[in-house]
PDB file of C-alpha atoms in Angstrom:
ATOM      1  CA  UNK A   1     229.809 -75.679 121.053  1.00  0.00           C
ATOM      2  CA  UNK A   2     229.720 -77.592 124.311  1.00  0.00           C
ATOM      3  CA  UNK A   3     225.990 -77.048 124.755  1.00  0.00           C
ATOM      4  CA  UNK A   4     225.442 -78.431 121.257  1.00  0.00           C
ATOM      5  CA  UNK A   5     227.042 -81.722 122.295  1.00  0.00           C
ATOM      6  CA  UNK A   6     224.805 -81.954 125.354  1.00  0.00           C
ATOM      7  CA  UNK A   7     221.680 -81.432 123.259  1.00  0.00           C
ATOM      8  CA  UNK A   8     222.800 -83.958 120.668  1.00  0.00           C
ATOM      9  CA  UNK A   9     223.467 -86.490 123.443  1.00  0.00           C
ATOM     10  CA  UNK A  10     219.971 -85.883 124.823  1.00  0.00           C
ATOM     11  CA  UNK A  11     218.524 -86.854 121.453  1.00  0.00           C
ATOM     12  CA  UNK A  12     220.922 -89.697 120.695  1.00  0.00           C
ATOM     13  CA  UNK A  13     219.782 -91.610 123.791  1.00  0.00           C
ATOM     14  CA  UNK A  14     216.138 -91.924 122.604  1.00  0.00           C
ATOM     15  CA  UNK A  15     217.401 -92.667 119.102  1.00  0.00           C
ATOM     16  CA  UNK A  16     219.497 -95.572 120.391  1.00  0.00           C
ATOM     17  CA  UNK A  17     216.622 -96.788 122.582  1.00  0.00           C
ATOM     18  CA  UNK A  18     214.301 -96.687 119.572  1.00  0.00           C
ATOM     19  CA  UNK A  19     216.670 -98.778 117.482  1.00  0.00           C
ATOM     20  CA  UNK A  20     217.026-101.318 120.311  1.00  0.00           C
ATOM     21  CA  UNK A  21     213.239-101.486 120.695  1.00  0.00           C
ATOM     22  CA  UNK A  22     212.816-102.035 116.952  1.00  0.00           C
ATOM     23  CA  UNK A  23     215.331-104.887 117.127  1.00  0.00           C
ATOM     24  CA  UNK A  24     213.382-106.408 120.029  1.00  0.00           C
ATOM     25  CA  UNK A  25     210.196-106.188 117.957  1.00  0.00           C
ATOM     26  CA  UNK A  26     211.920-107.971 115.105  1.00  0.00           C
ATOM     27  CA  UNK A  27     212.927-110.784 117.438  1.00  0.00           C
ATOM     28  CA  UNK A  28     209.399-111.251 118.843  1.00  0.00           C
ATOM     29  CA  UNK A  29     208.184-113.795 116.312  1.00  0.00           C
ATOM     30  CA  UNK A  30     208.057-117.534 115.819  1.00  0.00           C
ATOM     31  CA  UNK A  31     206.968-120.079 118.391  1.00  0.00           C
ATOM     32  CA  UNK A  32     205.554-118.459 121.544  1.00  0.00           C
ATOM     33  CA  UNK A  33     207.502-118.927 124.755  1.00  0.00           C
ATOM     34  CA  UNK A  34     205.768-120.514 127.750  1.00  0.00           C
ATOM     35  CA  UNK A  35     206.983-118.741 130.907  1.00  0.00           C
ATOM     36  CA  UNK A  36     205.620-121.502 133.137  1.00  0.00           C
ATOM     37  CA  UNK A  37     205.058-125.243 132.944  1.00  0.00           C
ATOM     38  CA  UNK A  38     204.212-126.500 129.467  1.00  0.00           C
ATOM     39  CA  UNK A  39     201.575-129.232 129.400  1.00  0.00           C
ATOM     40  CA  UNK A  40     200.788-131.399 126.393  1.00  0.00           C
ATOM     41  CA  UNK A  41     197.384-132.688 125.344  1.00  0.00           C
ATOM     42  CA  UNK A  42     197.868-135.625 127.720  1.00  0.00           C
ATOM     43  CA  UNK A  43     198.362-133.270 130.707  1.00  0.00           C
ATOM     44  CA  UNK A  44     202.026-134.210 131.147  1.00  0.00           C
ATOM     45  CA  UNK A  45     204.995-131.848 131.181  1.00  0.00           C
ATOM     46  CA  UNK A  46     206.535-131.463 127.723  1.00  0.00           C
ATOM     47  CA  UNK A  47     209.799-129.476 127.517  1.00  0.00           C
ATOM     48  CA  UNK A  48     210.895-127.898 124.279  1.00  0.00           C
ATOM     49  CA  UNK A  49     209.115-125.602 121.867  1.00  0.00           C
ATOM     50  CA  UNK A  50     205.418-125.026 122.406  1.00  0.00           C
ATOM     51  CA  UNK A  51     203.118-126.725 119.905  1.00  0.00           C
ATOM     52  CA  UNK A  52     199.526-126.352 118.799  1.00  0.00           C
ATOM     53  CA  UNK A  53     197.237-128.008 121.379  1.00  0.00           C
ATOM     54  CA  UNK A  54     199.634-127.483 124.299  1.00  0.00           C
ATOM     55  CA  UNK A  55     198.681-125.514 127.376  1.00  0.00           C
ATOM     56  CA  UNK A  56     200.964-123.281 129.407  1.00  0.00           C
ATOM     57  CA  UNK A  57     200.509-123.297 133.185  1.00  0.00           C
ATOM     58  CA  UNK A  58     201.356-119.678 133.935  1.00  0.00           C
ATOM     59  CA  UNK A  59     201.107-120.070 137.702  1.00  0.00           C
ATOM     60  CA  UNK A  60     201.689-123.401 139.426  1.00  0.00           C
ATOM     61  CA  UNK A  61     200.638-124.242 142.970  1.00  0.00           C
ATOM     62  CA  UNK A  62     203.448-126.374 144.403  1.00  0.00           C
ATOM     63  CA  UNK A  63     201.564-127.502 147.502  1.00  0.00           C
ATOM     64  CA  UNK A  64     198.425-128.603 145.636  1.00  0.00           C
ATOM     65  CA  UNK A  65     200.098-129.679 142.420  1.00  0.00           C
ATOM     66  CA  UNK A  66     197.671-127.889 140.122  1.00  0.00           C
ATOM     67  CA  UNK A  67     197.913-124.912 137.833  1.00  0.00           C
ATOM     68  CA  UNK A  68     196.069-121.773 138.874  1.00  0.00           C
ATOM     69  CA  UNK A  69     196.373-119.916 135.556  1.00  0.00           C
ATOM     70  CA  UNK A  70     196.685-121.315 132.059  1.00  0.00           C
ATOM     71  CA  UNK A  71     197.017-120.075 128.483  1.00  0.00           C
ATOM     72  CA  UNK A  72     196.624-121.946 125.239  1.00  0.00           C
ATOM     73  CA  UNK A  73     199.018-121.849 122.305  1.00  0.00           C
ATOM     74  CA  UNK A  74     196.712-119.470 120.433  1.00  0.00           C
ATOM     75  CA  UNK A  75     196.455-117.116 123.418  1.00  0.00           C
ATOM     76  CA  UNK A  76     200.234-116.944 123.796  1.00  0.00           C
ATOM     77  CA  UNK A  77     200.657-116.418 120.051  1.00  0.00           C
ATOM     78  CA  UNK A  78     198.160-113.523 120.168  1.00  0.00           C
ATOM     79  CA  UNK A  79     199.939-111.989 123.185  1.00  0.00           C
ATOM     80  CA  UNK A  80     203.225-112.257 121.294  1.00  0.00           C
ATOM     81  CA  UNK A  81     201.724-110.415 118.298  1.00  0.00           C
ATOM     82  CA  UNK A  82     200.309-107.673 120.538  1.00  0.00           C
ATOM     83  CA  UNK A  83     203.696-107.239 122.234  1.00  0.00           C
ATOM     84  CA  UNK A  84     205.402-107.060 118.845  1.00  0.00           C
ATOM     85  CA  UNK A  85     203.002-104.340 117.700  1.00  0.00           C
ATOM     86  CA  UNK A  86     203.568-102.352 120.885  1.00  0.00           C
ATOM     87  CA  UNK A  87     207.342-102.620 120.509  1.00  0.00           C
ATOM     88  CA  UNK A  88     207.157-101.510 116.869  1.00  0.00           C
ATOM     89  CA  UNK A  89     205.091 -98.458 117.804  1.00  0.00           C
ATOM     90  CA  UNK A  90     207.359 -97.464 120.668  1.00  0.00           C
ATOM     91  CA  UNK A  91     210.502 -98.079 118.620  1.00  0.00           C
ATOM     92  CA  UNK A  92     209.270 -95.948 115.741  1.00  0.00           C
ATOM     93  CA  UNK A  93     208.243 -93.145 118.091  1.00  0.00           C
ATOM     94  CA  UNK A  94     211.602 -93.035 119.901  1.00  0.00           C
ATOM     95  CA  UNK A  95     213.549 -93.345 116.652  1.00  0.00           C
ATOM     96  CA  UNK A  96     211.645 -90.522 114.968  1.00  0.00           C
ATOM     97  CA  UNK A  97     211.921 -88.317 118.072  1.00  0.00           C
ATOM     98  CA  UNK A  98     215.667 -88.894 118.368  1.00  0.00           C
ATOM     99  CA  UNK A  99     216.271 -88.367 114.667  1.00  0.00           C
ATOM    100  CA  UNK A 100     214.192 -85.186 114.504  1.00  0.00           C
ATOM    101  CA  UNK A 101     215.762 -83.759 117.659  1.00  0.00           C
ATOM    102  CA  UNK A 102     219.293 -84.511 116.544  1.00  0.00           C
ATOM    103  CA  UNK A 103     218.661 -83.034 113.106  1.00  0.00           C
ATOM    104  CA  UNK A 104     217.034 -79.909 114.577  1.00  0.00           C
ATOM    105  CA  UNK A 105     219.938 -79.425 116.981  1.00  0.00           C
ATOM    106  CA  UNK A 106     222.552 -79.812 114.259  1.00  0.00           C
ATOM    107  CA  UNK A 107     220.703 -77.455 111.911  1.00  0.00           C
ATOM    108  CA  UNK A 108     220.050 -74.839 114.605  1.00  0.00           C
ATOM    109  CA  UNK A 109     223.639 -74.817 115.854  1.00  0.00           C
ATOM    110  CA  UNK A 110     225.547 -75.114 112.572  1.00  0.00           C
ATOM    111  CA  UNK A 111     228.096 -72.513 111.653  1.00  0.00           C
ATOM    112  CA  UNK A 112     227.062 -70.053 109.022  1.00  0.00           C
ATOM    113  CA  UNK A 113     229.113 -69.345 105.916  1.00  0.00           C
ATOM    114  CA  UNK A 114     230.344 -66.031 107.303  1.00  0.00           C
ATOM    115  CA  UNK A 115     231.585 -67.695 110.505  1.00  0.00           C
ATOM    116  CA  UNK A 116     228.776 -66.492 112.777  1.00  0.00           C
ATOM    117  CA  UNK A 117     226.298 -68.584 114.689  1.00  0.00           C
ATOM    118  CA  UNK A 118     222.564 -68.165 114.653  1.00  0.00           C
TER     119      UNK A 118
END
C-alpha cells in the first residue's frame, strides 16, 4: 500500500505541473509586454501598455544611449502567441501523462473483490 502512494505521488507531480502550465497559457493573452524600453512613434519613452506602432528596445546601451535590439508590436504579439501555443502543448502533455499514470496506478493496485491484490 505504501508503494502505491509513492507511485501516485510520482504521477500527481506532472499532473499538477500540467495544470499550472495550462493556467499560464490561459494568462498569455492580451497586450504584449515589452521587457525593455518602450518607444513610441516619436522615439520617446512611453510607459504603460504597448500600442500598435510602438517599438520595444529589447537591449539598451547605457553608455551610447541607443538600442541594440528592437521588436515591433506585431513581433511581440506573434512571440506571445507562439509562447501560448507552446505552453498549451506542454500543459496538455503533462496533464495527460499525470492523469493516465495516476489512473493506471490506481487500477493496477486496487483491491479485488475477494480481498487479494493483483
